[in-house]
Amino acid sequence: MADPLAQIVSLLQPGAPFSKCVTGSGPWRVRRTQSPNPYYVAVLKGSLRYRDHQGGEVIVNAGDFILIPFAQDFMMWSDVPSSDNDMVIDPVILPGGGYRVGSIDGPIDMRALVGYCIFQSDNAALLSSLLPGLVVVRGEHRLAMLMQLLGDEAVSRRPGRDVVLQHLLEVLLIEALRSTADLSDSPGLLRGLSDDRLAVAIRCMHARPERGWTVAELAREAALSRSGFHARFQSAVGMAPMEYLKAWRLALARDLLRKREASVGEIARQVGYSSASAFSVAFMRDVGMSPARYAREAAAVSSAMAAEEFEGAIA
């Protein structure tokens, strides 16, 4: 059966354009008001504190990892008591690389790897609808090893760096998400997959998106009544079963259109639409343009990016 979480992360085509090692000494505070990209922090030594406008304070200790999928306004500060007078506007850039916050000469109390990732796919809205506002992972050895590898690769200039970063980040996101322990108050894909019965239905949708699934059929796969399945799915995932299926089909369609390996009619069949016209209407309603135009514009963007990479390589 399909692995929905792995499929969605792979579909998003994550990249890691920015990663840095930050050390802290004494009292300090850092605030980020514009961070539209998913932001992550892996504490390697000591601890820090985190808070955003939606939730309470979270203490992040050595070995812990937090992923902030769509934080627009958040603050981190030292475990040592601090005030607004300790707010860091521009961190000190260290001679050997990395950044320092707080006292430049004091002993290091905290060391963390921080950065953000971008999604080359325009399906990021799908992720935002399926993730909690903050993912906290504590004491996961596998995640710590991945973060170390990511940090080492981010500061290196070795051949194949970008490819390695992309695949490391894919694994990192999957590991962080599946390591999230407490999902009871966070509707989304993770909570749905943690429900054994709902997980069967979700995997069916991902394995065979071309099939004309109905709520009744998915309920039978989950061994639940139709009404019970619908209510349970809505509560756990945060959207109705057919709404989720439509979102997944259109996400797949965008990916197939970017690849330009099939006609619009063939793509419509692959993602479960009875005709190219029905698919085009649904796509237009969701994306705001026809599938053919979307494919042309995606190809133009891809060609421009390839040209820039080529020019950079020979410059």
PDB file of C-alpha atoms in Angstrom:
ATOM      1  CA  MET A   1       0.000   0.000   0.000  1.00  0.00           C
ATOM      2  CA  ALA A   2       1.037   3.615  -0.565  1.00  0.00           C
ATOM      3  CA  ASP A   3       2.745   5.632   2.171  1.00  0.00           C
ATOM      4  CA  PRO A   4       0.724   8.900   2.170  1.00  0.00           C
ATOM      5  CA  LEU A   5       3.156  10.880   4.324  1.00  0.00           C
ATOM      6  CA  ALA A   6       6.163   9.962   2.201  1.00  0.00           C
ATOM      7  CA  GLN A   7       4.219  10.700  -0.982  1.00  0.00           C
ATOM      8  CA  ILE A   8       3.179  14.168   0.171  1.00  0.00           C
ATOM      9  CA  VAL A   9       6.677  15.136   1.344  1.00  0.00           C
ATOM     10  CA  SER A  10       8.172  13.889  -1.928  1.00  0.00           C
ATOM     11  CA  LEU A  11       5.550  15.774  -3.917  1.00  0.00           C
ATOM     12  CA  LEU A  12       6.474  19.031  -2.180  1.00  0.00           C
ATOM     13  CA  GLN A  13      10.091  18.809  -3.464  1.00  0.00           C
ATOM     14  CA  PRO A  14      11.698  20.320  -0.353  1.00  0.00           C
ATOM     15  CA  GLY A  15      14.941  22.249  -0.534  1.00  0.00           C
ATOM     16  CA  ALA A  16      17.241  23.663   2.162  1.00  0.00           C
ATOM     17  CA  PRO A  17      18.620  26.988   0.950  1.00  0.00           C
ATOM     18  CA  PHE A  18      19.503  28.236   4.406  1.00  0.00           C
ATOM     19  CA  SER A  19      20.988  26.508   7.420  1.00  0.00           C
ATOM     20  CA  LYS A  20      23.309  27.861  10.105  1.00  0.00           C
ATOM     21  CA  CYS A  21      24.858  26.957  13.421  1.00  0.00           C
ATOM     22  CA  VAL A  22      23.985  29.407  16.194  1.00  0.00           C
ATOM     23  CA  THR A  23      25.657  29.586  19.596  1.00  0.00           C
ATOM     24  CA  GLY A  24      24.345  31.540  22.550  1.00  0.00           C
ATOM     25  CA  SER A  25      25.903  32.905  25.715  1.00  0.00           C
ATOM     26  CA  GLY A  26      24.109  34.600  28.567  1.00  0.00           C
ATOM     27  CA  PRO A  27      20.762  36.367  28.052  1.00  0.00           C
ATOM     28  CA  TRP A  28      19.430  36.897  24.507  1.00  0.00           C
ATOM     29  CA  ARG A  29      16.194  37.095  22.560  1.00  0.00           C
ATOM     30  CA  VAL A  30      15.417  36.673  18.861  1.00  0.00           C
ATOM     31  CA  ARG A  31      12.127  37.513  17.183  1.00  0.00           C
ATOM     32  CA  ARG A  32      11.035  36.613  13.666  1.00  0.00           C
ATOM     33  CA  THR A  33       7.974  38.402  12.296  1.00  0.00           C
ATOM     34  CA  GLN A  34       8.208  37.302   8.661  1.00  0.00           C
ATOM     35  CA  SER A  35       9.015  33.647   8.215  1.00  0.00           C
ATOM     36  CA  PRO A  36       6.656  32.276   5.551  1.00  0.00           C
ATOM     37  CA  ASN A  37       8.808  29.187   4.994  1.00  0.00           C
ATOM     38  CA  PRO A  38       8.899  26.202   7.354  1.00  0.00           C
ATOM     39  CA  TYR A  39      11.508  26.945  10.017  1.00  0.00           C
ATOM     40  CA  TYR A  40      13.332  24.350  12.077  1.00  0.00           C
ATOM     41  CA  VAL A  41      15.523  24.368  15.162  1.00  0.00           C
ATOM     42  CA  ALA A  42      17.616  21.444  16.423  1.00  0.00           C
ATOM     43  CA  VAL A  43      19.235  22.121  19.799  1.00  0.00           C
ATOM     44  CA  LEU A  44      22.631  20.431  20.089  1.00  0.00           C
ATOM     45  CA  LYS A  45      23.668  21.846  23.486  1.00  0.00           C
ATOM     46  CA  GLY A  46      21.882  23.560  26.356  1.00  0.00           C
ATOM     47  CA  SER A  47      18.312  24.759  25.852  1.00  0.00           C
ATOM     48  CA  LEU A  48      16.182  27.629  24.585  1.00  0.00           C
ATOM     49  CA  ARG A  49      12.581  28.758  24.872  1.00  0.00           C
ATOM     50  CA  TYR A  50      10.048  29.256  22.089  1.00  0.00           C
ATOM     51  CA  ARG A  51       6.688  31.004  21.846  1.00  0.00           C
ATOM     52  CA  ASP A  52       4.426  32.121  18.998  1.00  0.00           C
ATOM     53  CA  HIS A  53       1.223  34.139  18.925  1.00  0.00           C
ATOM     54  CA  GLN A  54      -0.926  31.000  18.851  1.00  0.00           C
ATOM     55  CA  GLY A  55       0.428  28.970  21.747  1.00  0.00           C
ATOM     56  CA  GLY A  56       2.233  28.927  25.046  1.00  0.00           C
ATOM     57  CA  GLU A  57       5.907  28.670  25.891  1.00  0.00           C
ATOM     58  CA  VAL A  58       7.843  25.579  24.799  1.00  0.00           C
ATOM     59  CA  ILE A  59      11.203  24.608  26.295  1.00  0.00           C
ATOM     60  CA  VAL A  60      13.535  23.039  23.728  1.00  0.00           C
ATOM     61  CA  ASN A  61      16.422  21.068  25.241  1.00  0.00           C
ATOM     62  CA  ALA A  62      19.521  19.451  23.776  1.00  0.00           C
ATOM     63  CA  GLY A  63      18.437  16.622  21.470  1.00  0.00           C
ATOM     64  CA  ASP A  64      15.042  18.231  20.785  1.00  0.00           C
ATOM     65  CA  PHE A  65      13.810  19.401  17.393  1.00  0.00           C
ATOM     66  CA  ILE A  66      10.989  21.768  16.488  1.00  0.00           C
ATOM     67  CA  LEU A  67       9.454  22.355  13.071  1.00  0.00           C
ATOM     68  CA  ILE A  68       7.384  25.510  12.599  1.00  0.00           C
ATOM     69  CA  PRO A  69       5.502  24.823   9.361  1.00  0.00           C
ATOM     70  CA  PHE A  70       3.915  28.230   8.791  1.00  0.00           C
ATOM     71  CA  ALA A  71       4.934  30.529  11.645  1.00  0.00           C
ATOM     72  CA  GLN A  72       4.525  34.208  10.847  1.00  0.00           C
ATOM     73  CA  ASP A  73       5.506  35.638  14.224  1.00  0.00           C
ATOM     74  CA  PHE A  74       7.538  33.800  16.855  1.00  0.00           C
ATOM     75  CA  MET A  75      10.244  34.437  19.423  1.00  0.00           C
ATOM     76  CA  MET A  76      13.067  32.371  20.898  1.00  0.00           C
ATOM     77  CA  TRP A  77      15.112  33.307  23.915  1.00  0.00           C
ATOM     78  CA  SER A  78      17.765  32.016  26.291  1.00  0.00           C
ATOM     79  CA  ASP A  79      17.121  29.721  29.200  1.00  0.00           C
ATOM     80  CA  VAL A  80      18.927  32.391  31.223  1.00  0.00           C
ATOM     81  CA  PRO A  81      16.414  35.119  32.242  1.00  0.00           C
ATOM     82  CA  SER A  82      16.306  37.878  29.638  1.00  0.00           C
ATOM     83  CA  SER A  83      14.403  41.052  28.774  1.00  0.00           C
ATOM     84  CA  ASP A  84      13.584  43.093  25.686  1.00  0.00           C
ATOM     85  CA  ASN A  85      16.909  44.883  26.196  1.00  0.00           C
ATOM     86  CA  ASP A  86      18.593  41.614  25.188  1.00  0.00           C
ATOM     87  CA  MET A  87      16.814  41.471  21.811  1.00  0.00           C
ATOM     88  CA  VAL A  88      19.248  40.538  19.029  1.00  0.00           C
ATOM     89  CA  ILE A  89      18.845  42.630  15.891  1.00  0.00           C
ATOM     90  CA  ASP A  90      21.862  41.298  13.999  1.00  0.00           C
ATOM     91  CA  PRO A  91      23.690  38.222  15.303  1.00  0.00           C
ATOM     92  CA  VAL A  92      27.499  38.320  15.333  1.00  0.00           C
ATOM     93  CA  ILE A  93      29.025  36.406  12.425  1.00  0.00           C
ATOM     94  CA  LEU A  94      31.890  34.280  13.721  1.00  0.00           C
ATOM     95  CA  PRO A  95      35.230  34.077  11.827  1.00  0.00           C
ATOM     96  CA  GLY A  96      34.962  30.314  11.286  1.00  0.00           C
ATOM     97  CA  GLY A  97      31.315  30.499  10.228  1.00  0.00           C
ATOM     98  CA  GLY A  98      28.179  30.365  12.317  1.00  0.00           C
ATOM     99  CA  TYR A  99      26.464  33.017  14.402  1.00  0.00           C
ATOM    100  CA  ARG A 100      26.570  34.134  18.031  1.00  0.00           C
ATOM    101  CA  VAL A 101      23.727  35.621  20.068  1.00  0.00           C
ATOM    102  CA  GLY A 102      24.128  37.101  23.530  1.00  0.00           C
ATOM    103  CA  SER A 103      27.590  37.710  24.960  1.00  0.00           C
ATOM    104  CA  ILE A 104      30.331  37.459  22.362  1.00  0.00           C
ATOM    105  CA  ASP A 105      33.001  36.528  24.913  1.00  0.00           C
ATOM    106  CA  GLY A 106      31.044  34.449  27.425  1.00  0.00           C
ATOM    107  CA  PRO A 107      30.983  30.649  27.673  1.00  0.00           C
ATOM    108  CA  ILE A 108      28.649  28.913  25.221  1.00  0.00           C
ATOM    109  CA  ASP A 109      25.387  27.963  26.944  1.00  0.00           C
ATOM    110  CA  MET A 110      23.468  26.912  23.824  1.00  0.00           C
ATOM    111  CA  ARG A 111      24.274  25.524  20.394  1.00  0.00           C
ATOM    112  CA  ALA A 112      21.611  24.895  17.754  1.00  0.00           C
ATOM    113  CA  LEU A 113      21.245  24.226  14.066  1.00  0.00           C
ATOM    114  CA  VAL A 114      18.538  26.473  12.638  1.00  0.00           C
ATOM    115  CA  GLY A 115      17.251  27.074   9.154  1.00  0.00           C
ATOM    116  CA  TYR A 116      14.315  27.046   6.835  1.00  0.00           C
ATOM    117  CA  CYS A 117      13.218  24.955   3.914  1.00  0.00           C
ATOM    118  CA  ILE A 118      11.327  25.831   0.781  1.00  0.00           C
ATOM    119  CA  PHE A 119       8.947  23.783  -1.329  1.00  0.00           C
ATOM    120  CA  GLN A 120       9.691  23.883  -5.046  1.00  0.00           C
ATOM    121  CA  SER A 121       6.220  22.500  -5.668  1.00  0.00           C
ATOM    122  CA  ASP A 122       3.236  24.832  -5.364  1.00  0.00           C
ATOM    123  CA  ASN A 123       1.399  22.215  -3.307  1.00  0.00           C
ATOM    124  CA  ALA A 124       2.507  23.780  -0.024  1.00  0.00           C
ATOM    125  CA  ALA A 125      -1.108  24.659   0.747  1.00  0.00           C
ATOM    126  CA  LEU A 126      -1.809  20.939   0.973  1.00  0.00           C
ATOM    127  CA  LEU A 127       0.814  20.609   3.697  1.00  0.00           C
ATOM    128  CA  SER A 128      -0.523  23.590   5.616  1.00  0.00           C
ATOM    129  CA  SER A 129      -3.939  21.979   5.780  1.00  0.00           C
ATOM    130  CA  LEU A 130      -2.533  18.699   7.110  1.00  0.00           C
ATOM    131  CA  LEU A 131       0.007  19.740   9.759  1.00  0.00           C
ATOM    132  CA  PRO A 132      -0.257  21.111  13.289  1.00  0.00           C
ATOM    133  CA  GLY A 133       1.037  24.631  13.894  1.00  0.00           C
ATOM    134  CA  LEU A 134       4.123  23.354  15.721  1.00  0.00           C
ATOM    135  CA  VAL A 135       5.848  19.974  15.574  1.00  0.00           C
ATOM    136  CA  VAL A 136       7.961  19.134  18.630  1.00  0.00           C
ATOM    137  CA  VAL A 137      10.174  16.042  18.678  1.00  0.00           C
ATOM    138  CA  ARG A 138      12.120  15.169  21.812  1.00  0.00           C
ATOM    139  CA  GLY A 139      15.050  12.828  22.335  1.00  0.00           C
ATOM    140  CA  GLU A 140      15.027  11.154  18.910  1.00  0.00           C
ATOM    141  CA  HIS A 141      18.530   9.878  18.160  1.00  0.00           C
ATOM    142  CA  ARG A 142      17.797   9.234  14.481  1.00  0.00           C
ATOM    143  CA  LEU A 143      16.625  12.813  14.009  1.00  0.00           C
ATOM    144  CA  ALA A 144      19.761  14.178  15.689  1.00  0.00           C
ATOM    145  CA  MET A 145      21.954  12.197  13.297  1.00  0.00           C
ATOM    146  CA  LEU A 146      20.007  13.494  10.314  1.00  0.00           C
ATOM    147  CA  MET A 147      20.321  17.079  11.520  1.00  0.00           C
ATOM    148  CA  GLN A 148      24.074  16.663  11.916  1.00  0.00           C
ATOM    149  CA  LEU A 149      24.346  15.345   8.366  1.00  0.00           C
ATOM    150  CA  LEU A 150      22.176  18.183   7.078  1.00  0.00           C
ATOM    151  CA  GLY A 151      24.286  20.763   8.904  1.00  0.00           C
ATOM    152  CA  ASP A 152      27.550  19.324   7.590  1.00  0.00           C
ATOM    153  CA  GLU A 153      26.241  19.223   4.034  1.00  0.00           C
ATOM    154  CA  ALA A 154      24.777  22.731   4.171  1.00  0.00           C
ATOM    155  CA  VAL A 155      28.178  24.339   4.847  1.00  0.00           C
ATOM    156  CA  SER A 156      30.127  22.151   2.422  1.00  0.00           C
ATOM    157  CA  ARG A 157      30.795  22.733  -1.255  1.00  0.00           C
ATOM    158  CA  ARG A 158      31.080  19.086  -2.224  1.00  0.00           C
ATOM    159  CA  PRO A 159      29.813  17.790  -5.576  1.00  0.00           C
ATOM    160  CA  GLY A 160      26.134  16.827  -5.529  1.00  0.00           C
ATOM    161  CA  ARG A 161      25.465  19.049  -2.511  1.00  0.00           C
ATOM    162  CA  ASP A 162      22.020  20.232  -3.651  1.00  0.00           C
ATOM    163  CA  VAL A 163      20.808  16.713  -4.419  1.00  0.00           C
ATOM    164  CA  VAL A 164      22.049  15.411  -1.060  1.00  0.00           C
ATOM    165  CA  LEU A 165      20.406  18.326   0.780  1.00  0.00           C
ATOM    166  CA  GLN A 166      17.065  17.695  -0.909  1.00  0.00           C
ATOM    167  CA  HIS A 167      17.007  14.002  -0.032  1.00  0.00           C
ATOM    168  CA  LEU A 168      18.270  14.574   3.517  1.00  0.00           C
ATOM    169  CA  LEU A 169      15.541  17.137   4.046  1.00  0.00           C
ATOM    170  CA  GLU A 170      12.882  14.775   2.710  1.00  0.00           C
ATOM    171  CA  VAL A 171      13.989  12.120   5.203  1.00  0.00           C
ATOM    172  CA  LEU A 172      14.245  14.720   7.963  1.00  0.00           C
ATOM    173  CA  LEU A 173      10.694  15.952   7.432  1.00  0.00           C
ATOM    174  CA  ILE A 174       9.282  12.434   7.382  1.00  0.00           C
ATOM    175  CA  GLU A 175      11.249  11.459  10.487  1.00  0.00           C
ATOM    176  CA  ALA A 176      10.187  14.602  12.353  1.00  0.00           C
ATOM    177  CA  LEU A 177       6.539  14.219  11.435  1.00  0.00           C
ATOM    178  CA  ARG A 178       6.236  10.536  12.223  1.00  0.00           C
ATOM    179  CA  SER A 179       8.124  11.046  15.489  1.00  0.00           C
ATOM    180  CA  THR A 180       5.509  13.502  16.737  1.00  0.00           C
ATOM    181  CA  ALA A 181       4.041  11.810  19.759  1.00  0.00           C
ATOM    182  CA  ASP A 182       1.038  13.856  20.910  1.00  0.00           C
ATOM    183  CA  LEU A 183      -1.400  14.474  18.062  1.00  0.00           C
ATOM    184  CA  SER A 184      -4.638  14.396  20.035  1.00  0.00           C
ATOM    185  CA  ASP A 185      -5.285  18.131  19.741  1.00  0.00           C
ATOM    186  CA  SER A 186      -3.960  18.603  16.215  1.00  0.00           C
ATOM    187  CA  PRO A 187      -6.241  17.500  13.373  1.00  0.00           C
ATOM    188  CA  GLY A 188      -4.347  16.579  10.235  1.00  0.00           C
ATOM    189  CA  LEU A 189      -2.870  13.781   8.185  1.00  0.00           C
ATOM    190  CA  LEU A 190      -0.671  12.552  11.040  1.00  0.00           C
ATOM    191  CA  ARG A 191      -3.641  12.115  13.349  1.00  0.00           C
ATOM    192  CA  GLY A 192      -5.588  10.380  10.599  1.00  0.00           C
ATOM    193  CA  LEU A 193      -2.753   7.943   9.950  1.00  0.00           C
ATOM    194  CA  SER A 194      -2.459   7.216  13.671  1.00  0.00           C
ATOM    195  CA  ASP A 195      -6.052   5.890  13.565  1.00  0.00           C
ATOM    196  CA  ASP A 196      -5.736   2.326  12.250  1.00  0.00           C
ATOM    197  CA  ARG A 197      -9.123   2.335  10.532  1.00  0.00           C
ATOM    198  CA  LEU A 198      -8.805   5.758   8.941  1.00  0.00           C
ATOM    199  CA  ALA A 199      -5.276   4.904   7.843  1.00  0.00           C
ATOM    200  CA  VAL A 200      -6.651   2.075   5.684  1.00  0.00           C
ATOM    201  CA  ALA A 201      -8.967   4.478   3.844  1.00  0.00           C
ATOM    202  CA  ILE A 202      -6.270   7.137   3.420  1.00  0.00           C
ATOM    203  CA  ARG A 203      -3.872   4.578   1.960  1.00  0.00           C
ATOM    204  CA  CYS A 204      -6.572   3.393  -0.424  1.00  0.00           C
ATOM    205  CA  MET A 205      -7.053   6.933  -1.725  1.00  0.00           C
ATOM    206  CA  HIS A 206      -3.314   7.343  -2.237  1.00  0.00           C
ATOM    207  CA  ALA A 207      -2.785   3.919  -3.787  1.00  0.00           C
ATOM    208  CA  ARG A 208      -5.651   4.231  -6.300  1.00  0.00           C
ATOM    209  CA  PRO A 209      -6.568   7.896  -6.858  1.00  0.00           C
ATOM    210  CA  GLU A 210      -8.005   6.980 -10.267  1.00  0.00           C
ATOM    211  CA  ARG A 211     -10.782   4.915  -8.712  1.00  0.00           C
ATOM    212  CA  GLY A 212     -14.196   6.534  -8.317  1.00  0.00           C
ATOM    213  CA  TRP A 213     -14.198   6.313  -4.527  1.00  0.00           C
ATOM    214  CA  THR A 214     -17.353   7.113  -2.591  1.00  0.00           C
ATOM    215  CA  VAL A 215     -17.699   7.730   1.133  1.00  0.00           C
ATOM    216  CA  ALA A 216     -19.583   4.434   1.432  1.00  0.00           C
ATOM    217  CA  GLU A 217     -16.749   2.471  -0.230  1.00  0.00           C
ATOM    218  CA  LEU A 218     -14.077   4.115   1.896  1.00  0.00           C
ATOM    219  CA  ALA A 219     -16.182   3.461   5.007  1.00  0.00           C
ATOM    220  CA  ARG A 220     -16.306  -0.251   4.096  1.00  0.00           C
ATOM    221  CA  GLU A 221     -12.516  -0.309   3.682  1.00  0.00           C
ATOM    222  CA  ALA A 222     -12.233   1.226   7.159  1.00  0.00           C
ATOM    223  CA  ALA A 223     -14.807  -1.210   8.591  1.00  0.00           C
ATOM    224  CA  LEU A 224     -17.000   1.674   9.778  1.00  0.00           C
ATOM    225  CA  SER A 225     -20.514   2.864   9.063  1.00  0.00           C
ATOM    226  CA  ARG A 226     -20.795   5.614   6.460  1.00  0.00           C
ATOM    227  CA  SER A 227     -21.829   8.286   8.962  1.00  0.00           C
ATOM    228  CA  GLY A 228     -19.342   7.097  11.561  1.00  0.00           C
ATOM    229  CA  PHE A 229     -16.495   7.122   9.056  1.00  0.00           C
ATOM    230  CA  HIS A 230     -17.359  10.597   7.776  1.00  0.00           C
ATOM    231  CA  ALA A 231     -17.520  12.093  11.270  1.00  0.00           C
ATOM    232  CA  ARG A 232     -14.358  10.310  12.432  1.00  0.00           C
ATOM    233  CA  PHE A 233     -12.413  11.383   9.323  1.00  0.00           C
ATOM    234  CA  GLN A 234     -13.580  14.994   9.610  1.00  0.00           C
ATOM    235  CA  SER A 235     -12.586  15.139  13.270  1.00  0.00           C
ATOM    236  CA  ALA A 236      -9.173  13.520  12.812  1.00  0.00           C
ATOM    237  CA  VAL A 237      -7.983  14.969   9.508  1.00  0.00           C
ATOM    238  CA  GLY A 238      -9.739  18.315   9.667  1.00  0.00           C
ATOM    239  CA  MET A 239     -11.590  17.931   6.358  1.00  0.00           C
ATOM    240  CA  ALA A 240     -14.211  15.635   4.850  1.00  0.00           C
ATOM    241  CA  PRO A 241     -13.056  12.446   3.071  1.00  0.00           C
ATOM    242  CA  MET A 242     -14.076  13.655  -0.401  1.00  0.00           C
ATOM    243  CA  GLU A 243     -12.421  17.028   0.239  1.00  0.00           C
ATOM    244  CA  TYR A 244      -9.180  15.264   1.123  1.00  0.00           C
ATOM    245  CA  LEU A 245      -9.430  13.014  -1.928  1.00  0.00           C
ATOM    246  CA  LYS A 246      -9.957  16.013  -4.205  1.00  0.00           C
ATOM    247  CA  ALA A 247      -6.961  17.841  -2.688  1.00  0.00           C
ATOM    248  CA  TRP A 248      -4.755  14.782  -3.198  1.00  0.00           C
ATOM    249  CA  ARG A 249      -5.922  14.257  -6.786  1.00  0.00           C
ATOM    250  CA  LEU A 250      -5.260  17.877  -7.726  1.00  0.00           C
ATOM    251  CA  ALA A 251      -1.850  17.786  -6.043  1.00  0.00           C
ATOM    252  CA  LEU A 252      -0.968  14.757  -8.143  1.00  0.00           C
ATOM    253  CA  ALA A 253      -2.333  16.503 -11.233  1.00  0.00           C
ATOM    254  CA  ARG A 254      -0.095  19.535 -10.701  1.00  0.00           C
ATOM    255  CA  ASP A 255       2.925  17.268 -10.436  1.00  0.00           C
ATOM    256  CA  LEU A 256       2.009  15.345 -13.592  1.00  0.00           C
ATOM    257  CA  LEU A 257       1.361  18.552 -15.534  1.00  0.00           C
ATOM    258  CA  ARG A 258       4.775  19.926 -14.544  1.00  0.00           C
ATOM    259  CA  LYS A 259       6.437  16.745 -15.810  1.00  0.00           C
ATOM    260  CA  ARG A 260       4.566  17.023 -19.169  1.00  0.00           C
ATOM    261  CA  GLU A 261       4.757  13.262 -19.683  1.00  0.00           C
ATOM    262  CA  ALA A 262       1.059  12.778 -20.471  1.00  0.00           C
ATOM    263  CA  SER A 263      -1.839  14.588 -22.130  1.00  0.00           C
ATOM    264  CA  VAL A 264      -4.466  16.445 -20.126  1.00  0.00           C
ATOM    265  CA  GLY A 265      -6.944  13.672 -20.895  1.00  0.00           C
ATOM    266  CA  GLU A 266      -4.578  10.962 -19.651  1.00  0.00           C
ATOM    267  CA  ILE A 267      -3.785  12.930 -16.498  1.00  0.00           C
ATOM    268  CA  ALA A 268      -7.513  13.378 -15.882  1.00  0.00           C
ATOM    269  CA  ARG A 269      -7.949   9.595 -16.020  1.00  0.00           C
ATOM    270  CA  GLN A 270      -4.964   8.955 -13.747  1.00  0.00           C
ATOM    271  CA  VAL A 271      -6.320  11.210 -11.015  1.00  0.00           C
ATOM    272  CA  GLY A 272      -9.885   9.934 -11.090  1.00  0.00           C
ATOM    273  CA  TYR A 273     -11.876  12.241 -13.387  1.00  0.00           C
ATOM    274  CA  SER A 274     -14.294  10.783 -15.916  1.00  0.00           C
ATOM    275  CA  SER A 275     -13.362  13.267 -18.620  1.00  0.00           C
ATOM    276  CA  ALA A 276     -10.826  15.953 -19.491  1.00  0.00           C
ATOM    277  CA  SER A 277     -13.575  18.595 -19.299  1.00  0.00           C
ATOM    278  CA  ALA A 278     -14.619  17.590 -15.758  1.00  0.00           C
ATOM    279  CA  PHE A 279     -10.968  17.638 -14.709  1.00  0.00           C
ATOM    280  CA  SER A 280     -10.410  21.042 -16.334  1.00  0.00           C
ATOM    281  CA  VAL A 281     -13.386  22.557 -14.510  1.00  0.00           C
ATOM    282  CA  ALA A 282     -12.170  21.248 -11.124  1.00  0.00           C
ATOM    283  CA  PHE A 283      -8.597  22.337 -11.836  1.00  0.00           C
ATOM    284  CA  MET A 284      -9.662  25.803 -12.955  1.00  0.00           C
ATOM    285  CA  ARG A 285     -11.781  26.230  -9.832  1.00  0.00           C
ATOM    286  CA  ASP A 286      -8.891  25.212  -7.548  1.00  0.00           C
ATOM    287  CA  VAL A 287      -5.859  26.699  -9.319  1.00  0.00           C
ATOM    288  CA  GLY A 288      -7.361  29.598 -11.254  1.00  0.00           C
ATOM    289  CA  MET A 289      -6.123  28.533 -14.692  1.00  0.00           C
ATOM    290  CA  SER A 290      -6.627  25.700 -17.140  1.00  0.00           C
ATOM    291  CA  PRO A 291      -4.437  22.571 -16.927  1.00  0.00           C
ATOM    292  CA  ALA A 292      -2.886  23.344 -20.338  1.00  0.00           C
ATOM    293  CA  ARG A 293      -1.911  26.862 -19.284  1.00  0.00           C
ATOM    294  CA  TYR A 294      -0.561  25.583 -15.977  1.00  0.00           C
ATOM    295  CA  ALA A 295       1.642  23.073 -17.830  1.00  0.00           C
ATOM    296  CA  ARG A 296       2.967  25.786 -20.180  1.00  0.00           C
ATOM    297  CA  GLU A 297       3.778  28.206 -17.357  1.00  0.00           C
ATOM    298  CA  ALA A 298       5.400  25.473 -15.264  1.00  0.00           C
ATOM    299  CA  ALA A 299       7.562  24.498 -18.251  1.00  0.00           C
ATOM    300  CA  ALA A 300       8.596  28.127 -18.764  1.00  0.00           C
ATOM    301  CA  VAL A 301       9.590  28.489 -15.107  1.00  0.00           C
ATOM    302  CA  SER A 302      11.516  25.210 -15.219  1.00  0.00           C
ATOM    303  CA  SER A 303      13.404  26.289 -18.357  1.00  0.00           C
ATOM    304  CA  ALA A 304      14.312  29.648 -16.814  1.00  0.00           C
ATOM    305  CA  MET A 305      15.618  27.959 -13.648  1.00  0.00           C
ATOM    306  CA  ALA A 306      17.654  25.493 -15.702  1.00  0.00           C
ATOM    307  CA  ALA A 307      19.171  28.354 -17.697  1.00  0.00           C
ATOM    308  CA  GLU A 308      20.141  30.188 -14.519  1.00  0.00           C
ATOM    309  CA  GLU A 309      21.760  27.069 -13.082  1.00  0.00           C
ATOM    310  CA  PHE A 310      23.697  26.531 -16.341  1.00  0.00           C
ATOM    311  CA  GLU A 311      24.888  30.135 -16.432  1.00  0.00           C
ATOM    312  CA  GLY A 312      25.968  29.880 -12.811  1.00  0.00           C
ATOM    313  CA  ALA A 313      27.862  26.673 -13.482  1.00  0.00           C
ATOM    314  CA  ILE A 314      29.905  28.131 -16.346  1.00  0.00           C
ATOM    315  CA  ALA A 315      30.389  31.610 -14.877  1.00  0.00           C
TER     316      ALA A 315
END
